[in-house]
mmCIF file of C-alpha atoms in Angstrom:
data_model
loop_
_atom_site.group_PDB
_atom_site.id
_atom_site.type_symbol
_atom_site.label_atom_id
_atom_site.label_comp_id
_atom_site.label_asym_id
_atom_site.label_seq_id
_atom_site.Cartn_x
_atom_site.Cartn_y
_atom_site.Cartn_z
ATOM 1 C CA MET K 1 -13.969 -3.243 13.089
ATOM 2 C CA GLU K 2 -13.902 -4.140 16.559
ATOM 3 C CA PRO K 3 -12.440 -1.904 19.705
ATOM 4 C CA ILE K 4 -9.202 -3.419 20.365
ATOM 5 C CA GLY K 5 -10.223 -3.592 23.887
ATOM 6 C CA SER K 6 -13.229 -5.355 23.795
ATOM 7 C CA ALA K 7 -11.661 -7.799 21.021
ATOM 8 C CA MET K 8 -9.155 -8.040 23.848
ATOM 9 C CA THR K 9 -11.023 -9.368 26.489
ATOM 10 C CA ARG K 10 -12.978 -11.552 24.767
ATOM 11 C CA VAL K 11 -9.900 -13.364 23.261
ATOM 12 C CA ASN K 12 -8.510 -13.680 27.163
ATOM 13 C CA ARG K 13 -11.616 -14.823 28.587
ATOM 14 C CA ASN K 14 -11.604 -17.847 26.036
ATOM 15 C CA PHE K 15 -8.179 -18.707 27.449
ATOM 16 C CA GLN K 16 -9.123 -18.921 31.074
ATOM 17 C CA THR K 17 -9.993 -22.912 30.900
ATOM 18 C CA PRO K 18 -7.245 -25.621 32.484
ATOM 19 C CA ILE K 19 -4.653 -26.555 29.802
ATOM 20 C CA SER K 20 -4.597 -30.151 29.772
ATOM 21 C CA ARG K 21 -2.899 -30.888 26.781
ATOM 22 C CA ASP K 22 -0.241 -34.065 26.757
ATOM 23 C CA PHE K 23 2.549 -33.439 24.695
ATOM 24 C CA THR K 24 4.310 -36.693 25.181
ATOM 25 C CA ASN K 25 3.368 -37.367 21.477
ATOM 26 C CA ARG K 26 3.085 -33.742 20.308
ATOM 27 C CA GLN K 27 5.607 -34.796 17.540
ATOM 28 C CA ASN K 28 4.251 -34.772 13.797
ATOM 29 C CA GLY K 29 6.620 -36.642 12.530
ATOM 30 C CA THR K 30 8.842 -33.866 10.856
ATOM 31 C CA GLY K 31 9.365 -33.386 15.020
ATOM 32 C CA THR K 32 8.132 -29.864 14.965
ATOM 33 C CA LEU K 33 5.406 -28.155 16.995
ATOM 34 C CA SER K 34 1.647 -27.176 15.365
ATOM 35 C CA ASP K 35 0.566 -24.302 15.509
ATOM 36 C CA ALA K 36 -1.783 -25.222 17.997
ATOM 37 C CA ASP K 37 0.475 -26.505 20.654
ATOM 38 C CA LYS K 38 2.557 -23.985 20.541
ATOM 39 C CA LEU K 39 0.114 -21.792 21.464
ATOM 40 C CA GLU K 40 -0.639 -24.116 24.366
ATOM 41 C CA LEU K 41 2.849 -23.447 25.312
ATOM 42 C CA CYS K 42 3.041 -20.051 25.252
ATOM 43 C CA TYR K 43 0.250 -20.232 28.009
ATOM 44 C CA ARG K 44 2.175 -22.392 29.701
ATOM 45 C CA GLY K 45 4.871 -19.794 30.278
ATOM 46 C CA VAL K 46 7.291 -21.244 27.093
ATOM 47 C CA LYS K 47 8.922 -18.256 25.390
ATOM 48 C CA PHE K 48 9.189 -18.236 21.353
ATOM 49 C CA LYS K 49 11.048 -15.365 19.508
ATOM 50 C CA GLU K 50 8.555 -15.700 16.846
ATOM 51 C CA ARG K 51 4.831 -14.959 16.778
ATOM 52 C CA VAL K 52 1.911 -17.286 17.431
ATOM 53 C CA TYR K 53 -1.007 -16.297 16.148
ATOM 54 C CA LEU K 54 -4.001 -16.667 18.496
ATOM 55 C CA PRO K 55 -6.836 -18.036 15.578
ATOM 56 C CA PRO K 56 -9.806 -16.282 14.665
ATOM 57 C CA GLU K 57 -13.414 -16.706 16.279
ATOM 58 C CA LYS K 58 -14.649 -16.830 12.620
ATOM 59 C CA LYS K 59 -19.088 -16.207 11.808
ATOM 60 C CA HIS K 60 -20.309 -17.546 9.212
ATOM 61 C CA GLY K 61 -19.899 -15.448 6.164
ATOM 62 C CA CYS K 62 -17.128 -13.904 7.337
ATOM 63 C CA LYS K 63 -14.873 -12.266 4.585
ATOM 64 C CA CYS K 64 -11.500 -12.488 6.316
ATOM 65 C CA ASP K 65 -9.853 -15.971 7.583
ATOM 66 C CA LEU K 66 -6.673 -14.063 9.242
ATOM 67 C CA CYS K 67 -8.987 -11.792 12.151
ATOM 68 C CA GLY K 68 -12.580 -12.987 11.311
ATOM 69 C CA ASP K 69 -13.161 -9.791 10.282
ATOM 70 C CA LYS K 70 -12.755 -8.355 13.848
ATOM 71 C CA GLY K 71 -9.804 -5.636 12.551
ATOM 72 C CA TRP K 72 -7.235 -7.645 15.202
ATOM 73 C CA ARG K 73 -4.788 -10.181 14.492
ATOM 74 C CA PHE K 74 -3.397 -11.071 18.433
ATOM 75 C CA TYR K 75 0.047 -12.841 19.558
ATOM 76 C CA TRP K 76 2.582 -13.814 21.657
ATOM 77 C CA TYR K 77 5.506 -13.457 20.953
ATOM 78 C CA ASP K 78 8.736 -13.852 23.350
ATOM 79 C CA GLY K 79 6.748 -13.980 26.537
ATOM 80 C CA ILE K 80 4.207 -11.566 25.244
ATOM 81 C CA GLN K 81 0.430 -10.618 24.470
ATOM 82 C CA PHE K 82 0.416 -8.477 20.984
ATOM 83 C CA ALA K 83 -1.935 -6.759 19.029
ATOM 84 C CA GLU K 84 -2.007 -6.022 15.714
ATOM 85 C CA GLU K 85 -4.179 -4.739 13.083
ATOM 86 C CA CYS K 86 -5.226 -6.652 10.000
ATOM 87 C CA THR K 87 -4.030 -5.916 6.344
ATOM 88 C CA CYS K 88 -8.051 -6.707 5.875
ATOM 89 C CA HIS K 89 -8.248 -3.031 8.117
ATOM 90 C CA TYR K 90 -5.351 -1.557 5.349
ATOM 91 C CA ALA K 91 -7.278 -3.201 2.041
ATOM 92 C CA VAL K 92 -10.706 -1.711 3.757
ATOM 93 C CA THR K 93 -9.100 1.527 3.951
ATOM 94 C CA LEU K 94 -7.721 1.687 0.857
ATOM 95 C CA GLU K 95 -10.967 0.733 -1.036
ATOM 96 C CA GLU K 96 -12.895 3.370 1.091
ATOM 97 C CA ASN K 97 -10.327 6.372 -0.182
ATOM 98 C CA MET K 98 -10.613 5.386 -3.485
ATOM 99 C CA LYS K 99 -14.167 5.645 -3.945
ATOM 100 C CA LYS K 100 -14.134 8.366 -2.425
ATOM 101 C CA THR K 101 -11.818 10.034 -5.723
ATOM 102 C CA GLY K 102 -14.102 7.741 -8.520
ATOM 103 C CA ALA K 103 -11.005 5.918 -9.044
ATOM 104 C CA LYS K 104 -11.609 2.041 -8.920
ATOM 105 C CA LEU K 105 -10.396 -0.849 -7.111
ATOM 106 C CA ASP K 106 -11.747 -3.474 -10.174
ATOM 107 C CA MET K 107 -8.700 -2.428 -11.612
ATOM 108 C CA THR K 108 -5.976 -5.355 -11.812
ATOM 109 C CA PHE K 109 -3.653 -7.633 -13.925
ATOM 110 C CA GLU K 110 -6.223 -9.833 -15.082
ATOM 111 C CA ASN K 111 -8.579 -7.517 -16.860
ATOM 112 C CA PHE K 112 -5.306 -5.522 -17.618
ATOM 113 C CA HIS K 113 -5.206 -5.171 -21.905
ATOM 114 C CA THR K 114 -2.187 -6.475 -23.693
ATOM 115 C CA ASP K 115 -2.986 -6.608 -27.496
ATOM 116 C CA HIS K 116 -0.013 -3.852 -28.066
ATOM 117 C CA ASP K 117 3.945 -4.125 -27.221
ATOM 118 C CA TYR K 118 3.555 -1.038 -24.546
ATOM 119 C CA GLN K 119 0.795 -2.904 -23.076
ATOM 120 C CA ILE K 120 2.614 -5.664 -22.547
ATOM 121 C CA ALA K 121 5.888 -4.136 -21.487
ATOM 122 C CA MET K 122 3.016 -1.574 -18.852
ATOM 123 C CA ALA K 123 2.219 -5.048 -17.411
ATOM 124 C CA GLU K 124 5.673 -7.070 -17.255
ATOM 125 C CA LYS K 125 7.316 -3.878 -15.725
ATOM 126 C CA ALA K 126 4.520 -3.620 -13.427
ATOM 127 C CA LYS K 127 4.603 -7.435 -12.100
ATOM 128 C CA GLN K 128 8.221 -7.091 -11.627
ATOM 129 C CA PHE K 129 7.854 -4.345 -9.726
ATOM 130 C CA VAL K 130 5.307 -6.612 -7.338
ATOM 131 C CA LYS K 131 7.696 -9.277 -7.205
ATOM 132 C CA ASP K 132 11.396 -7.695 -6.549
ATOM 133 C CA GLY K 133 11.160 -3.998 -6.758
ATOM 134 C CA TRP K 134 9.641 -2.770 -3.985
ATOM 135 C CA ARG K 135 11.405 -4.684 -1.292
ATOM 136 C CA MET K 136 14.956 -3.271 -3.286
ATOM 137 C CA GLY K 137 13.319 0.077 -1.978
ATOM 138 C CA GLN K 138 12.839 1.465 -5.585
ATOM 139 C CA TRP K 139 10.057 2.779 -6.728
ATOM 140 C CA PHE K 140 7.398 2.613 -9.243
ATOM 141 C CA PHE K 141 7.063 5.289 -12.050
ATOM 142 C CA ILE K 142 4.936 5.804 -14.997
ATOM 143 C CA GLY K 143 4.134 8.737 -17.303
ATOM 144 C CA GLY K 144 3.227 9.376 -21.089
ATOM 145 C CA GLN K 145 0.005 9.368 -23.312
ATOM 146 C CA VAL K 146 -3.100 10.645 -22.052
ATOM 147 C CA GLY K 147 -5.670 7.239 -21.169
ATOM 148 C CA CYS K 148 -3.668 5.048 -22.070
ATOM 149 C CA GLY K 149 -3.778 2.938 -18.756
ATOM 150 C CA LYS K 150 -1.137 4.495 -16.485
ATOM 151 C CA THR K 151 -3.763 4.614 -13.645
ATOM 152 C CA HIS K 152 -4.744 0.777 -14.018
ATOM 153 C CA ILE K 153 -1.493 -0.546 -13.919
ATOM 154 C CA CYS K 154 -0.624 0.859 -11.037
ATOM 155 C CA THR K 155 -3.698 0.293 -9.255
ATOM 156 C CA ALA K 156 -2.977 -3.476 -10.180
ATOM 157 C CA ILE K 157 0.280 -2.742 -8.410
ATOM 158 C CA LEU K 158 -1.609 -1.490 -5.780
ATOM 159 C CA ASN K 159 -4.070 -4.168 -5.567
ATOM 160 C CA GLU K 160 -1.429 -6.684 -5.231
ATOM 161 C CA LEU K 161 0.954 -4.930 -2.294
ATOM 162 C CA VAL K 162 -2.587 -3.692 0.190
ATOM 163 C CA LYS K 163 -2.648 -8.025 0.057
ATOM 164 C CA THR K 164 0.556 -8.172 2.632
ATOM 165 C CA LEU K 165 1.692 -4.549 2.850
ATOM 166 C CA PRO K 166 -0.289 -2.725 5.801
ATOM 167 C CA LYS K 167 -1.795 0.990 5.434
ATOM 168 C CA CYS K 168 -1.501 1.550 1.434
ATOM 169 C CA ARG K 169 -2.467 5.475 0.572
ATOM 170 C CA TYR K 170 -3.352 6.379 -3.154
ATOM 171 C CA MET K 171 -3.612 9.970 -3.658
ATOM 172 C CA MET K 172 -5.099 11.909 -6.331
ATOM 173 C CA TRP K 173 -2.735 15.146 -7.007
ATOM 174 C CA ARG K 174 -5.348 17.552 -8.023
ATOM 175 C CA ASP K 175 -7.826 16.541 -5.982
ATOM 176 C CA GLU K 176 -5.693 16.312 -2.623
ATOM 177 C CA SER K 177 -2.746 18.951 -3.742
ATOM 178 C CA THR K 178 -5.678 21.423 -3.742
ATOM 179 C CA HIS K 179 -7.366 20.562 -0.425
ATOM 180 C CA LEU K 180 -3.844 20.800 1.364
ATOM 181 C CA LYS K 181 -3.058 24.311 -0.067
ATOM 182 C CA ALA K 182 -6.177 25.342 0.937
ATOM 183 C CA ILE K 183 -5.663 24.083 5.451
ATOM 184 C CA ILE K 184 -1.944 25.336 5.055
ATOM 185 C CA ASN K 185 -2.618 27.360 7.901
ATOM 186 C CA GLN K 186 -4.482 25.271 9.769
ATOM 187 C CA GLN K 187 -1.819 23.823 11.440
ATOM 188 C CA ALA K 188 -3.088 20.251 13.155
ATOM 189 C CA GLU K 189 -4.879 19.434 10.178
ATOM 190 C CA TYR K 190 -2.663 20.139 7.740
ATOM 191 C CA HIS K 191 -0.102 18.289 9.842
ATOM 192 C CA GLU K 192 -2.329 15.464 10.274
ATOM 193 C CA LYS K 193 -3.072 14.751 6.583
ATOM 194 C CA ILE K 194 0.159 15.431 5.331
ATOM 195 C CA THR K 195 1.855 13.010 7.288
ATOM 196 C CA GLU K 196 -0.735 10.581 6.374
ATOM 197 C CA LEU K 197 0.908 10.763 2.703
ATOM 198 C CA LYS K 198 4.676 10.709 4.090
ATOM 199 C CA GLU K 199 3.997 8.191 6.606
ATOM 200 C CA ALA K 200 1.730 5.266 4.445
ATOM 201 C CA THR K 201 3.813 2.093 3.696
ATOM 202 C CA VAL K 202 2.617 2.182 0.307
ATOM 203 C CA LEU K 203 1.441 5.625 -1.812
ATOM 204 C CA TYR K 204 -0.010 5.749 -4.865
ATOM 205 C CA ILE K 205 0.089 9.543 -6.551
ATOM 206 C CA ASP K 206 -2.365 9.410 -9.588
ATOM 207 C CA ASP K 207 -1.566 12.620 -11.930
ATOM 208 C CA PHE K 208 0.957 13.717 -10.685
ATOM 209 C CA TRP K 209 1.763 18.258 -11.162
ATOM 210 C CA LYS K 210 -1.835 17.239 -13.544
ATOM 211 C CA THR K 211 -2.502 21.293 -13.610
ATOM 212 C CA GLN K 212 -5.717 22.640 -15.533
ATOM 213 C CA GLN K 213 -4.673 22.816 -19.119
ATOM 214 C CA GLY K 214 -1.049 21.978 -18.722
ATOM 215 C CA ALA K 215 -0.271 24.923 -17.373
ATOM 216 C CA ARG K 216 3.332 24.823 -15.031
ATOM 217 C CA PRO K 217 2.889 23.749 -11.533
ATOM 218 C CA THR K 218 3.358 26.643 -9.198
ATOM 219 C CA GLN K 219 5.243 27.155 -6.566
ATOM 220 C CA ALA K 220 2.904 25.312 -4.239
ATOM 221 C CA ASP K 221 2.660 22.521 -5.926
ATOM 222 C CA VAL K 222 6.023 22.146 -6.198
ATOM 223 C CA ASN K 223 6.289 22.743 -2.360
ATOM 224 C CA LEU K 224 3.824 20.199 -1.411
ATOM 225 C CA ALA K 225 5.250 17.761 -4.160
ATOM 226 C CA PHE K 226 8.793 18.062 -2.698
ATOM 227 C CA GLN K 227 8.072 17.836 1.653
ATOM 228 C CA ILE K 228 6.391 14.528 0.629
ATOM 229 C CA ILE K 229 8.466 13.299 -2.063
ATOM 230 C CA ASN K 230 11.783 14.028 0.082
ATOM 231 C CA ALA K 231 10.015 12.486 3.306
ATOM 232 C CA ARG K 232 9.412 9.069 1.415
ATOM 233 C CA TYR K 233 13.179 9.510 -0.576
ATOM 234 C CA GLN K 234 14.795 9.355 3.183
ATOM 235 C CA ASN K 235 13.434 6.150 4.796
ATOM 236 C CA PRO K 236 14.334 3.151 1.953
ATOM 237 C CA ASN K 237 10.832 0.673 3.435
ATOM 238 C CA LYS K 238 8.375 3.146 1.967
ATOM 239 C CA VAL K 239 6.523 2.498 -0.775
ATOM 240 C CA THR K 240 6.241 5.131 -4.490
ATOM 241 C CA ILE K 241 3.800 4.494 -6.965
ATOM 242 C CA ILE K 242 3.595 7.424 -9.369
ATOM 243 C CA SER K 243 1.929 7.767 -12.433
ATOM 244 C CA CYS K 244 1.467 11.020 -14.686
ATOM 245 C CA GLU K 245 1.078 12.543 -18.395
ATOM 246 C CA LEU K 246 5.093 13.656 -17.715
ATOM 247 C CA SER K 247 8.860 12.342 -18.289
ATOM 248 C CA ARG K 248 10.533 12.019 -15.485
ATOM 249 C CA GLU K 249 13.232 14.779 -17.748
ATOM 250 C CA GLU K 250 10.536 16.918 -17.396
ATOM 251 C CA LEU K 251 9.378 16.700 -14.012
ATOM 252 C CA VAL K 252 13.339 17.046 -13.626
ATOM 253 C CA SER K 253 13.282 20.096 -15.888
ATOM 254 C CA ILE K 254 10.209 21.808 -13.777
ATOM 255 C CA ASP K 255 12.218 20.732 -10.508
ATOM 256 C CA GLU K 256 14.976 19.419 -10.061
ATOM 257 C CA ALA K 257 15.036 18.417 -6.302
ATOM 258 C CA VAL K 258 11.949 17.243 -6.736
ATOM 259 C CA GLY K 259 12.400 15.449 -9.937
ATOM 260 C CA SER K 260 15.942 14.127 -9.303
ATOM 261 C CA ARG K 261 14.434 11.801 -6.191
ATOM 262 C CA ILE K 262 11.926 10.816 -7.989
ATOM 263 C CA HIS K 263 14.401 9.361 -11.115
ATOM 264 C CA GLU K 264 16.987 8.537 -9.138
ATOM 265 C CA LYS K 265 14.194 6.654 -6.748
ATOM 266 C CA SER K 266 12.929 4.329 -10.068
ATOM 267 C CA ARG K 267 15.931 4.007 -12.248
ATOM 268 C CA THR K 268 14.562 0.536 -13.095
ATOM 269 C CA TYR K 269 11.161 0.833 -12.714
ATOM 270 C CA ASN K 270 10.150 3.770 -14.973
ATOM 271 C CA LEU K 271 8.307 3.597 -18.682
ATOM 272 C CA PHE K 272 7.140 6.460 -20.703
ATOM 273 C CA ILE K 273 4.616 5.803 -22.819
ATOM 274 C CA SER K 274 5.219 8.300 -25.967
ATOM 275 C CA ARG K 275 2.785 10.285 -26.628
ATOM 276 C CA ASP K 276 0.736 9.194 -29.989
ATOM 277 C CA LYS K 277 -3.913 9.939 -29.294
ATOM 278 C CA ASN K 278 -4.078 6.173 -30.957
ATOM 279 C CA ARG K 279 -3.090 4.806 -27.317
ATOM 280 C CA ASN K 280 -5.726 6.580 -25.303
ATOM 281 C CA TYR K 281 -8.463 4.283 -25.215
ATOM 282 C CA ARG K 282 -11.340 7.057 -24.334
ATOM 283 C CA MET K 283 -10.941 7.415 -27.520
ATOM 284 C CA GLN K 284 -11.376 4.542 -29.308
ATOM 285 C CA ASN K 285 -14.968 3.234 -30.536
ATOM 286 C CA PRO K 286 -16.720 0.740 -27.894
#
């Protein structure tokens, strides 16, 4: 991603030429200004109470039409020029984050199998969450049978949300919780890592409270979970997705403070896939 300082200098330099367009014939038939007209008026000092984006410099083969693969978008608002990170940057960050854990971003709604009723229910509930649920401050929770597609359907949700929401984060519970517990006495590093999880716009926690051989989560696991879950519970703008082998009721029985918060926030968008080894695709013959 291009540093914001050099990108801003480049953009400003491109607009140092005199503006000479005649706006007497600017109306396009509906009486509205085109984006190009609004941008030119911004440079003339007109203040719009909306974002007026500068067009990106696109090079051949660039992947992002919004920023031209620069990572930054520039816009005018109320007479002032601002910069924001492009959503494509968050998509790249998420992809890198998931690759480190072995998770796959190619898990989509399109390639999710819906051969059985429970799979159809998973897909329908997940798509409804993408359409409406997260906007209402709801969370998505799915628990139950190992290998039934929980990670796939949650990753499909994440793949859709990253298109419009910034700072999407994937957390493999066992790996990251182990690391966080190991650095708890290194205050600066611990604070940085856990703040990422607390403040991500979208957080997907995969295999929540997964333990070796089904052991009960330790008190350290519970304390860590409460820090993350409670921070997100208190902020209605934080979207949280959780997959787990346990049910919501089992979470409550382990720790009521953590479990009840998850239970409340996923009241509408929750699924439990009953335990049946026939639903474990890893056990099926190719």
